Coordinates of N, CA and C in Angstrom, one line a residue:
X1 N 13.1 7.4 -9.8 CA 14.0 7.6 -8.7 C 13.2 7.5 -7.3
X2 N 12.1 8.0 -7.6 CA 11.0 8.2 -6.0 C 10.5 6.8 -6.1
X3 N 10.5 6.3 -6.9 CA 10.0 4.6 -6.4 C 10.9 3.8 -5.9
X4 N 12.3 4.1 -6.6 CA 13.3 3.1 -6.3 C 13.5 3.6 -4.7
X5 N 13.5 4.9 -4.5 CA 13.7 5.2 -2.9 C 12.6 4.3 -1.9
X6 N 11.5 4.5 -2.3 CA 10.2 3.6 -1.6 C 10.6 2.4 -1.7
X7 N 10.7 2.0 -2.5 CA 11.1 0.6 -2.7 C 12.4 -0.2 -1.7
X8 N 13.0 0.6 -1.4 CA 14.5 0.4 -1.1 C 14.1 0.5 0.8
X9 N 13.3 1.6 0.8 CA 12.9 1.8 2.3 C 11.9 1.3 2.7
X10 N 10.7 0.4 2.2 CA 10.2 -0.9 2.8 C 10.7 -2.1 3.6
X11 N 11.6 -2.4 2.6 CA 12.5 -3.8 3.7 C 13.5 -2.9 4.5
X12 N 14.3 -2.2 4.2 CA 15.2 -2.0 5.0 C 14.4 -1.6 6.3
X13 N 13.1 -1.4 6.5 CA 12.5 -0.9 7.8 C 11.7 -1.8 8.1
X14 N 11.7 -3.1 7.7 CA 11.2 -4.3 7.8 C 12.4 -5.3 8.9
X15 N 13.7 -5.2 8.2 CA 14.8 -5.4 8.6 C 15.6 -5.3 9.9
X16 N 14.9 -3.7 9.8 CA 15.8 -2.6 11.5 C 14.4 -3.2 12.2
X17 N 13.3 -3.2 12.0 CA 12.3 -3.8 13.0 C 12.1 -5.4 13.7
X18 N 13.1 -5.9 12.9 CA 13.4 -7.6 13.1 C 14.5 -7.0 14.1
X19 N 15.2 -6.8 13.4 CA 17.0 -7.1 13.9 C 17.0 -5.9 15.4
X20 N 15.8 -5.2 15.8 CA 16.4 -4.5 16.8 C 15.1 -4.8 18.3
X21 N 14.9 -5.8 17.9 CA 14.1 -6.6 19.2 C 14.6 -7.9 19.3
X22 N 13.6 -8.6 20.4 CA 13.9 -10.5 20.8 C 12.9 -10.6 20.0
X23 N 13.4 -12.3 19.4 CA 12.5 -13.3 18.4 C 11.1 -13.0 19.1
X24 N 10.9 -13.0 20.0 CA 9.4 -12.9 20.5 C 8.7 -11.6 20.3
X25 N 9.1 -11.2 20.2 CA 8.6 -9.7 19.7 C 8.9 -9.0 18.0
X26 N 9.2 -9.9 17.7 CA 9.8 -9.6 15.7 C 8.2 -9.4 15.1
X27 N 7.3 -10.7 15.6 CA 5.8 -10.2 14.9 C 5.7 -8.9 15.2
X28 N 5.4 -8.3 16.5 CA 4.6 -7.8 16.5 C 5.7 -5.9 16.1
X29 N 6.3 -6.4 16.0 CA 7.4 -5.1 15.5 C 7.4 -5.1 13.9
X30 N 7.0 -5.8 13.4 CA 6.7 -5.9 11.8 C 5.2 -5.5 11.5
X31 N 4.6 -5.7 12.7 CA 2.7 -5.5 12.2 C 3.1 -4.2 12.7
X32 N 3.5 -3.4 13.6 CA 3.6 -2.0 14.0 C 4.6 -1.4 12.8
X33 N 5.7 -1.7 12.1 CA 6.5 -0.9 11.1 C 5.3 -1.1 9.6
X34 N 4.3 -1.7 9.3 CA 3.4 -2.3 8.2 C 2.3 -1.3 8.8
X35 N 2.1 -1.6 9.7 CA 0.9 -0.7 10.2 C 0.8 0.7 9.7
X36 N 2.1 1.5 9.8 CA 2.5 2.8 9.6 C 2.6 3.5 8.3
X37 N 2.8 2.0 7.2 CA 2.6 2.2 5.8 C 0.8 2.3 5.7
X38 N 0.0 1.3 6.0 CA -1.1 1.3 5.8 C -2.3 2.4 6.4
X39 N -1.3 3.0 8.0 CA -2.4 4.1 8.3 C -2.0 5.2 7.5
X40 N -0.6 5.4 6.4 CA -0.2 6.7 5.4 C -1.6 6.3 4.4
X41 N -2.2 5.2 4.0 CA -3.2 5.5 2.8 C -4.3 6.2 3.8
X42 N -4.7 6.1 4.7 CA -5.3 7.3 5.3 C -5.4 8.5 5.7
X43 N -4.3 8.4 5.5 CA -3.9 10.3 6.8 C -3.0 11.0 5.6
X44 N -2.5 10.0 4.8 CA -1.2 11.2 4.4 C -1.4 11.3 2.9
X45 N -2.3 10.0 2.2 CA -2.1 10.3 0.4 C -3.6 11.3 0.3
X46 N -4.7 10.9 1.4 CA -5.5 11.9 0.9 C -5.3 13.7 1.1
X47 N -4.1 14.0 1.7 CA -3.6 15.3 2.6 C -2.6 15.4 1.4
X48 N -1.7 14.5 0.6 CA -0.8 14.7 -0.4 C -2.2 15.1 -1.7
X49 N -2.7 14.3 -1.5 CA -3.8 14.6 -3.1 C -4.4 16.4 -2.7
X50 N -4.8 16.5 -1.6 CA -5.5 18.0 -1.5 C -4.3 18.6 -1.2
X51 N -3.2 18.4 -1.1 CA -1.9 19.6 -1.0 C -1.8 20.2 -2.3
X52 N -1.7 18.8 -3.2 CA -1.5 19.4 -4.6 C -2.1 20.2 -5.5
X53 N -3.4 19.5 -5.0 CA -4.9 20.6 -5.5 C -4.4 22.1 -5.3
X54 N -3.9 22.5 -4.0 CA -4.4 23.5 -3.2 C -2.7 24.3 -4.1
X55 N -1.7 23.9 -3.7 CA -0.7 24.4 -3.9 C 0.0 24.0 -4.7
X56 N -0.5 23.5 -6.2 CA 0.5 22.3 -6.5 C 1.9 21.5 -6.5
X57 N 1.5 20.9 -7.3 CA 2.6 19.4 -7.3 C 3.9 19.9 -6.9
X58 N 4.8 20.9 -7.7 CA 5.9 21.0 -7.5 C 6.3 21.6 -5.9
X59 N 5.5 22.4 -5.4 CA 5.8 22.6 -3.6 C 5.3 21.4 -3.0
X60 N 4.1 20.1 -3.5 CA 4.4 19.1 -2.6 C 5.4 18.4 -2.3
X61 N 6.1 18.1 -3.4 CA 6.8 17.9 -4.1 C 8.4 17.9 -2.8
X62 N 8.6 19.3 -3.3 CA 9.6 20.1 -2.0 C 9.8 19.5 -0.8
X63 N 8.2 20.0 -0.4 CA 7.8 19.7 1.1 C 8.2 18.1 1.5
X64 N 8.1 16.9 0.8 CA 8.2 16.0 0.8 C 9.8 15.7 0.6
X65 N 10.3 16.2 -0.1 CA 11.8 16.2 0.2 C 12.3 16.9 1.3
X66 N 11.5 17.6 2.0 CA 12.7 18.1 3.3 C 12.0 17.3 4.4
X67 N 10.7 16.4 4.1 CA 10.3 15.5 5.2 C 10.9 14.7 5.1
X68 N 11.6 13.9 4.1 CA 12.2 13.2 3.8 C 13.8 13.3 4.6
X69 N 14.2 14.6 4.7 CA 15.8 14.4 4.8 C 15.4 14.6 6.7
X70 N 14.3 15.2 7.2 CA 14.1 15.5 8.3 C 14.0 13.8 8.9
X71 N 13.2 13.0 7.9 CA 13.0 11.6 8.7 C 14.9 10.9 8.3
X72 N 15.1 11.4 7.7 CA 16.9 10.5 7.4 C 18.2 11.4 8.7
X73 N 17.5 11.9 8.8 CA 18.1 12.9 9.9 C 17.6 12.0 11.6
X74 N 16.6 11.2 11.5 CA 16.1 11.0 13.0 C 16.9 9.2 13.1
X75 N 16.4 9.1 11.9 CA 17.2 7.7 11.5 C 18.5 7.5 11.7
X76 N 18.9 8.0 11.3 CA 20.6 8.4 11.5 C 20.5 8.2 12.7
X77 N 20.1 9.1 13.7 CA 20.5 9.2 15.3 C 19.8 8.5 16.2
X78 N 18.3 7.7 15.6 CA 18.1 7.0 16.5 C 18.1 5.4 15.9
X79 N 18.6 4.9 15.2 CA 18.8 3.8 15.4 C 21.1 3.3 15.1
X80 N 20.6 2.7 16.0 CA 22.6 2.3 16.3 C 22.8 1.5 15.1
X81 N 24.1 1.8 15.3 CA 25.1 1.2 14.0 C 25.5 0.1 14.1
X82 N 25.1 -0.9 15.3 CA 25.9 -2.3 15.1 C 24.6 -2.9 15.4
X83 N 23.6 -2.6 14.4 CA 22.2 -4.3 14.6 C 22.7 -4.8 13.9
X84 N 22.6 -6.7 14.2 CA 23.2 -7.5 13.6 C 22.6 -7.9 12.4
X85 N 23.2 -7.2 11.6 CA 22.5 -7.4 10.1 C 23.6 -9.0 9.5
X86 N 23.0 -9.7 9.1 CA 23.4 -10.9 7.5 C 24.0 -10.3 6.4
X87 N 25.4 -10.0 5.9 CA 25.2 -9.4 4.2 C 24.6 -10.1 3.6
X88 N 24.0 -9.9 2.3 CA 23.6 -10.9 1.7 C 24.3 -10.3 -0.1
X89 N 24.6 -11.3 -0.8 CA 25.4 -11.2 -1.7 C 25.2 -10.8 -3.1
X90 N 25.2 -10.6 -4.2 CA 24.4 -10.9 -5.6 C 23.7 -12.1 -5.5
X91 N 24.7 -13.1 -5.2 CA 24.6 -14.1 -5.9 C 23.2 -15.1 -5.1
X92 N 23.2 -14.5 -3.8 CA 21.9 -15.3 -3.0 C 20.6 -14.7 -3.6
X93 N 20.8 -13.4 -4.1 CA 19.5 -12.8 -5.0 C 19.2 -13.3 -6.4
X94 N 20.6 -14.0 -7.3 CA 20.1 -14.7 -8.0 C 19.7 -16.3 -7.8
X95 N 20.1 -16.4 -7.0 CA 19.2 -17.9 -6.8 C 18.0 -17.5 -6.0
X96 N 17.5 -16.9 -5.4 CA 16.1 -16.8 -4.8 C 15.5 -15.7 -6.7
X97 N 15.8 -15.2 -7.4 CA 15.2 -15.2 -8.7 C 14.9 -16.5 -9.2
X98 N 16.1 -17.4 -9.3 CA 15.7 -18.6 -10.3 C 15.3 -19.8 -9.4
X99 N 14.9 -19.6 -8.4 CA 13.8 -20.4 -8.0 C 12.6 -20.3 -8.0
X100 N 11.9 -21.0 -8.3 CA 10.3 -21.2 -8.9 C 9.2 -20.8 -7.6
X101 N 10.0 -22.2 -6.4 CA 8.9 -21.5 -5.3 C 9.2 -20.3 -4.6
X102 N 10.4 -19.8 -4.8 CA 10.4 -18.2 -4.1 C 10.4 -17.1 -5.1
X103 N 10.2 -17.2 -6.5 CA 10.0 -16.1 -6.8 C 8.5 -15.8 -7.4
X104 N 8.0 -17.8 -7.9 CA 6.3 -17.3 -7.6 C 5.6 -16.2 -6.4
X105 N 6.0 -16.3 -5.6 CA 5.1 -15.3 -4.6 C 5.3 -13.6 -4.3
X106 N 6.3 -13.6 -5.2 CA 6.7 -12.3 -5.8 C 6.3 -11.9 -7.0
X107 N 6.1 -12.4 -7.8 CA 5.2 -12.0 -8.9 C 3.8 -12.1 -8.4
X108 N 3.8 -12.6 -7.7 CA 2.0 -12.9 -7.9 C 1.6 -11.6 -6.9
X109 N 2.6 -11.0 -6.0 CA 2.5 -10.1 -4.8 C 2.3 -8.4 -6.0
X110 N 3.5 -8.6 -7.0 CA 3.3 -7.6 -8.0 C 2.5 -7.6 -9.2
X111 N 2.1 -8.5 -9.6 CA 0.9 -8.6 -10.0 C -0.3 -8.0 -9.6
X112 N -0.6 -8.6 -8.3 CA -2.1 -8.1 -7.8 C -2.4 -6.8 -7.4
X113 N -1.2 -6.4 -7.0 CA -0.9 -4.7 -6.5 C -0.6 -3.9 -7.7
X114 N -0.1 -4.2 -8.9 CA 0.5 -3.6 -9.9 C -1.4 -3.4 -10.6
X115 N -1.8 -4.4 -10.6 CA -3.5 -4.3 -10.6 C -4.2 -3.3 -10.2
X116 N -4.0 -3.5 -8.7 CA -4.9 -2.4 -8.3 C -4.1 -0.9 -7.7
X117 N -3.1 -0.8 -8.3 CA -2.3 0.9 -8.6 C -2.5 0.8 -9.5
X118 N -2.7 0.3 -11.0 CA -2.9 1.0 -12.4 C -4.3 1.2 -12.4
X119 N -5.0 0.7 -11.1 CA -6.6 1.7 -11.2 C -6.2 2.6 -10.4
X120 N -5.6 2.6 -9.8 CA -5.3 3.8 -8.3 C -5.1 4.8 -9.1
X121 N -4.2 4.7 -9.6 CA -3.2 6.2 -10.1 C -4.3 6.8 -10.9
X122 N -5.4 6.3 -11.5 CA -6.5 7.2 -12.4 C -7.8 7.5 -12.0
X123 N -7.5 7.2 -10.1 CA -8.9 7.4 -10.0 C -9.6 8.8 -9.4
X124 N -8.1 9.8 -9.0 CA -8.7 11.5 -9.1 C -9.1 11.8 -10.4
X125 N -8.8 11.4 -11.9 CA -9.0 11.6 -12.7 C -10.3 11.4 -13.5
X126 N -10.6 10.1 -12.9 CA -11.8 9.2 -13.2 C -12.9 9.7 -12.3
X127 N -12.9 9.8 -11.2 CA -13.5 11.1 -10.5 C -13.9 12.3 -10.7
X128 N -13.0 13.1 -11.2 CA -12.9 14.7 -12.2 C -14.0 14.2 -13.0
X129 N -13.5 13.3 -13.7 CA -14.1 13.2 -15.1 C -15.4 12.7 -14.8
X130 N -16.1 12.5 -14.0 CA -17.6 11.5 -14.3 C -18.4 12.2 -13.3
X131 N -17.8 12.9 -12.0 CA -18.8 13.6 -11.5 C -18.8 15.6 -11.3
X132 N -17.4 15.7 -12.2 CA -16.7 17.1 -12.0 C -16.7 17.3 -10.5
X133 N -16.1 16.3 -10.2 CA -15.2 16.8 -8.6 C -14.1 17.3 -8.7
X134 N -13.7 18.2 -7.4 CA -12.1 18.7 -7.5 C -11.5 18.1 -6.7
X135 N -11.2 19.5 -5.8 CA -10.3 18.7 -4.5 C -11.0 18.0 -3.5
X136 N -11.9 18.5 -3.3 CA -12.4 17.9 -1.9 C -12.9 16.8 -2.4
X137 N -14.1 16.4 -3.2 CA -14.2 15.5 -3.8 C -13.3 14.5 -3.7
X138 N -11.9 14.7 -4.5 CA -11.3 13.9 -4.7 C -10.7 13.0 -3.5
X139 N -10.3 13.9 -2.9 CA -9.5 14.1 -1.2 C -10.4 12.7 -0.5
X140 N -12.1 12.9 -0.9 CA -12.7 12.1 -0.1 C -12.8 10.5 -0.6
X141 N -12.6 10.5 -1.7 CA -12.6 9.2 -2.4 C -11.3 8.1 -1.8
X142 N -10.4 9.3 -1.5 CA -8.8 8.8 -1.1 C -9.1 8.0 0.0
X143 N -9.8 8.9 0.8 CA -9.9 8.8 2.1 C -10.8 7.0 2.4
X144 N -11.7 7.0 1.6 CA -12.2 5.7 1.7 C -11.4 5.0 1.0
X145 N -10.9 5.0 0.4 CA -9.9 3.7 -0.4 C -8.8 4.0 1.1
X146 N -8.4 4.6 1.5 CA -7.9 4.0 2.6 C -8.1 3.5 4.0
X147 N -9.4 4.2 4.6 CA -10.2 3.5 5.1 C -10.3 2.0 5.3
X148 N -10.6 1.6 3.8 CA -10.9 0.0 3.2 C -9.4 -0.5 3.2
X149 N -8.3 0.0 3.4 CA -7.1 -0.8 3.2 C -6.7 -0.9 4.7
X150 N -7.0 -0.4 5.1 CA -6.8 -0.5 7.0 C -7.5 -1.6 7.6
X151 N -8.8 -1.7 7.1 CA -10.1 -3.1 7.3 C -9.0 -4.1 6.4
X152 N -8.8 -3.6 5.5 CA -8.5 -4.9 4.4 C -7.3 -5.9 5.0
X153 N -6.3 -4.9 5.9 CA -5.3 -5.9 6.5 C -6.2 -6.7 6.9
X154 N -7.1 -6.8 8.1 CA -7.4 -7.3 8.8 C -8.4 -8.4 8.4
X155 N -9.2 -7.8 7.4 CA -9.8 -9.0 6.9 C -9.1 -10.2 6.4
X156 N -8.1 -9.6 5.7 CA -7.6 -11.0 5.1 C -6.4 -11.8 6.1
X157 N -6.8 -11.4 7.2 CA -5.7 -12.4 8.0 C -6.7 -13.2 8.4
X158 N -7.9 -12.7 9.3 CA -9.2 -13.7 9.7 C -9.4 -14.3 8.1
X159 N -9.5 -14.1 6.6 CA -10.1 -15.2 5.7 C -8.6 -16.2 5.7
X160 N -7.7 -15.6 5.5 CA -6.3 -16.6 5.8 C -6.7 -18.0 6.9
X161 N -7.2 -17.5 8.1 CA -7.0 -18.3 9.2 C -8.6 -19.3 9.0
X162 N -9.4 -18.4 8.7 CA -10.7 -19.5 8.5 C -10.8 -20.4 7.1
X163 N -10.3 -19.6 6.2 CA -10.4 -20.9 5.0 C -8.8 -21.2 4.2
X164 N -8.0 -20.6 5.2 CA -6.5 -21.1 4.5 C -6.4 -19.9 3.3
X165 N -4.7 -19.8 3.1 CA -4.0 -19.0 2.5 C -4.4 -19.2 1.3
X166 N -4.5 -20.1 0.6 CA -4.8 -20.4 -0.9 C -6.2 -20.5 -1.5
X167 N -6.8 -20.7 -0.5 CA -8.6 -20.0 -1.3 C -8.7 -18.7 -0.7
X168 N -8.2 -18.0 0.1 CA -8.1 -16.5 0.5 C -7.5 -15.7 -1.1
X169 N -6.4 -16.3 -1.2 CA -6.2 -15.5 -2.3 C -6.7 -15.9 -3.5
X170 N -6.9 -17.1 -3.6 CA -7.5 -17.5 -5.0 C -8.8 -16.4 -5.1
X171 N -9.5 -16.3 -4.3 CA -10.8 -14.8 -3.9 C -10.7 -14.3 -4.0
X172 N -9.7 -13.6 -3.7 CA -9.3 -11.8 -4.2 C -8.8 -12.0 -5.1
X173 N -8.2 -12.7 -5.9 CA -7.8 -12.3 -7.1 C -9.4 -12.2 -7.6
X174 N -10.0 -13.4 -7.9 CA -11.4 -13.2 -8.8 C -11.7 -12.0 -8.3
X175 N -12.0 -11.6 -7.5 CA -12.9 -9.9 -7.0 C -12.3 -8.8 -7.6
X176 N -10.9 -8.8 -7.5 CA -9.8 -8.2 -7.7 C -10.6 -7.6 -9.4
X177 N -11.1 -8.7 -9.9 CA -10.5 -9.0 -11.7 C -11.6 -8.5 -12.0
X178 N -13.0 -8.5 -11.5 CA -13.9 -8.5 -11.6 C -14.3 -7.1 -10.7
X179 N -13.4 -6.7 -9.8 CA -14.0 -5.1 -9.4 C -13.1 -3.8 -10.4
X180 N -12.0 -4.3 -10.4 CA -11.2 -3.2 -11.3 C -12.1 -2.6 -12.3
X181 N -12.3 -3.4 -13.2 CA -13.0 -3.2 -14.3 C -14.3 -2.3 -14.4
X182 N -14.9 -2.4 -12.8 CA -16.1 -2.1 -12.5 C -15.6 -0.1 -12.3
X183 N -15.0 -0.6 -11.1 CA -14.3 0.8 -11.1 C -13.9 1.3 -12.0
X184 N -13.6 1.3 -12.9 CA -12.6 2.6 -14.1 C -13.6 2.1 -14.9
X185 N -15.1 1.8 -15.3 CA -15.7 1.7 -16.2 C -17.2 2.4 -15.8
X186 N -17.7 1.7 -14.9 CA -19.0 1.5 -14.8 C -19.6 2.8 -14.5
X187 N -20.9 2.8 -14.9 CA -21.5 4.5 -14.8 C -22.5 4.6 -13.8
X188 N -21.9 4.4 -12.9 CA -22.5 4.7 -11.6 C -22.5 6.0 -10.7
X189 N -23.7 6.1 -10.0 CA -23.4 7.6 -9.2 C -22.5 7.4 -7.9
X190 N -22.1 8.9 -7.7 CA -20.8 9.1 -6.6 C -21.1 7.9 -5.7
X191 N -22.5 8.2 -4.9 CA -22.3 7.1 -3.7 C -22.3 5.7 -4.1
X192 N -22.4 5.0 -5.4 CA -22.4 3.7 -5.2 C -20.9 3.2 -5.5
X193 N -20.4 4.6 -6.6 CA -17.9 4.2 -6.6 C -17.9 4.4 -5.2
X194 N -18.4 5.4 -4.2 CA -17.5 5.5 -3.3 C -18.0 4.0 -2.7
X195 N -19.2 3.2 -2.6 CA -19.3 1.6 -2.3 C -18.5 1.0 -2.8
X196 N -18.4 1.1 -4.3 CA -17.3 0.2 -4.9 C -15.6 0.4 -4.8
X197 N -15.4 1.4 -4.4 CA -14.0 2.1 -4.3 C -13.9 1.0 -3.2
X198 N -14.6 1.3 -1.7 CA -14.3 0.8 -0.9 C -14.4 -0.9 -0.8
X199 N -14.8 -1.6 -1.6 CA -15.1 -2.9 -1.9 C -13.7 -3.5 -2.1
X200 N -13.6 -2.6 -3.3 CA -12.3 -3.0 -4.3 C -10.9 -2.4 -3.5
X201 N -11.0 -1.7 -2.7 CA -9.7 -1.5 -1.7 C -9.5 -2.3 -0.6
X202 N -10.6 -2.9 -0.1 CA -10.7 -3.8 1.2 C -10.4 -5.3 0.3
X203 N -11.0 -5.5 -0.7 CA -10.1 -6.5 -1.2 C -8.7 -6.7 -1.8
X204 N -8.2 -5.5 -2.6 CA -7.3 -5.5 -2.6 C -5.9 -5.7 -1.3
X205 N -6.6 -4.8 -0.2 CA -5.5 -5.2 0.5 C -5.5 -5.9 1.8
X206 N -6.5 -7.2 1.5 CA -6.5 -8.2 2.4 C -5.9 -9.4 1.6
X207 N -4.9 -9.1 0.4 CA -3.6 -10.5 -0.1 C -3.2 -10.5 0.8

């Protein structure tokens, strides 16, 4: 249910950031609503991972639900009820499924991220386990995988623009495929994961 909420509150804030400026300003209102996801792997999952530590899961837990009704509470009253939103129907979501060139890039978007969260989700664990770190430890590992996903926007828009969209990702996939593995396996000391953490996060999130 906490995914489908995430999930559901991506575009819709993708949407109110298009639909409540002029065309001229829609980029840069989408890099600033993206931006705010990308500075939370900074500021807010390494602060959620040592909350837990410190007080666990079930009061983060809480606390996150009454931020939650606090931010649906600001929403409500600060954005107006008549942006000109499009309905869009079932039936336009099944044909953008059974189309080949629009739903290739949706798989391949969940794919590569579904990759590098099934290393994410095990790497306080993977952590714990290889150097008996706790919180803080852990807290700091967070901190450079998001670090590297803040660079990582930005790197992959300059490899986009210097060698084109399709050897840009054709590259991070290979690295992608070839750092995962390295990460959740390899027996290296703290400072060279926290190198590879950061490698494998700046490529990950320059798709």
């Amino acid at each position: 249910v906490a995914a489908l909420g995430a999930g559901l509150f991506t575009p819709g804030a993708a949407a109110v950031a298009v639909a409540s400026c002029p065309p001229e300003q829609r980029a840069s209102a989408l890099s600033v609503t993206f931006a705010g996801l990308t500075v939370a792997q900074v500021l807010v999952v390494p602060r959620g991972s040592w909350a837990g530590y410190t007080m666990g899961v079930a009061t983060v837990f809480a606390i996150i639900a009454a931020l939650a009704l606090i931010a649906a509470a600001v929403v409500y009253a600060a954005i107006p009820a008549d942006l000109p939103f499009t309905p869009v129907s079932l039936g336009v979501l099944r044909s953008t499924v059974g189309s080949a060139r629009l739903i290739l890039p949706v798989l391949f978007t969940t794919t590569l991220m579904g990759a590098v969260y099934s290393v994410y989700t095990y790497l306080g664990p993977r952590i714990e386990q290889a150097y008996g770190f706790a919180r803080d430890g852990v807290t700091l590992f967070l901190v450079v995988f998001g670090i590297a996903a803040v660079f990582g926007n930005f790197v992959g828009g300059a490899l986009s623009n210097r060698f084109g969209p399709s050897r840009s990702l054709a590259a991070i996939c290979v690295l992608q495929a070839a750092l995962s593995p390295v990460v959740a396996l390899a027996p290296v000391g703290p400072a060279s994961m926290g190198v590879l953490v950061f490698v494998w996060s700046l490529c990950g999130w320059s798709f």
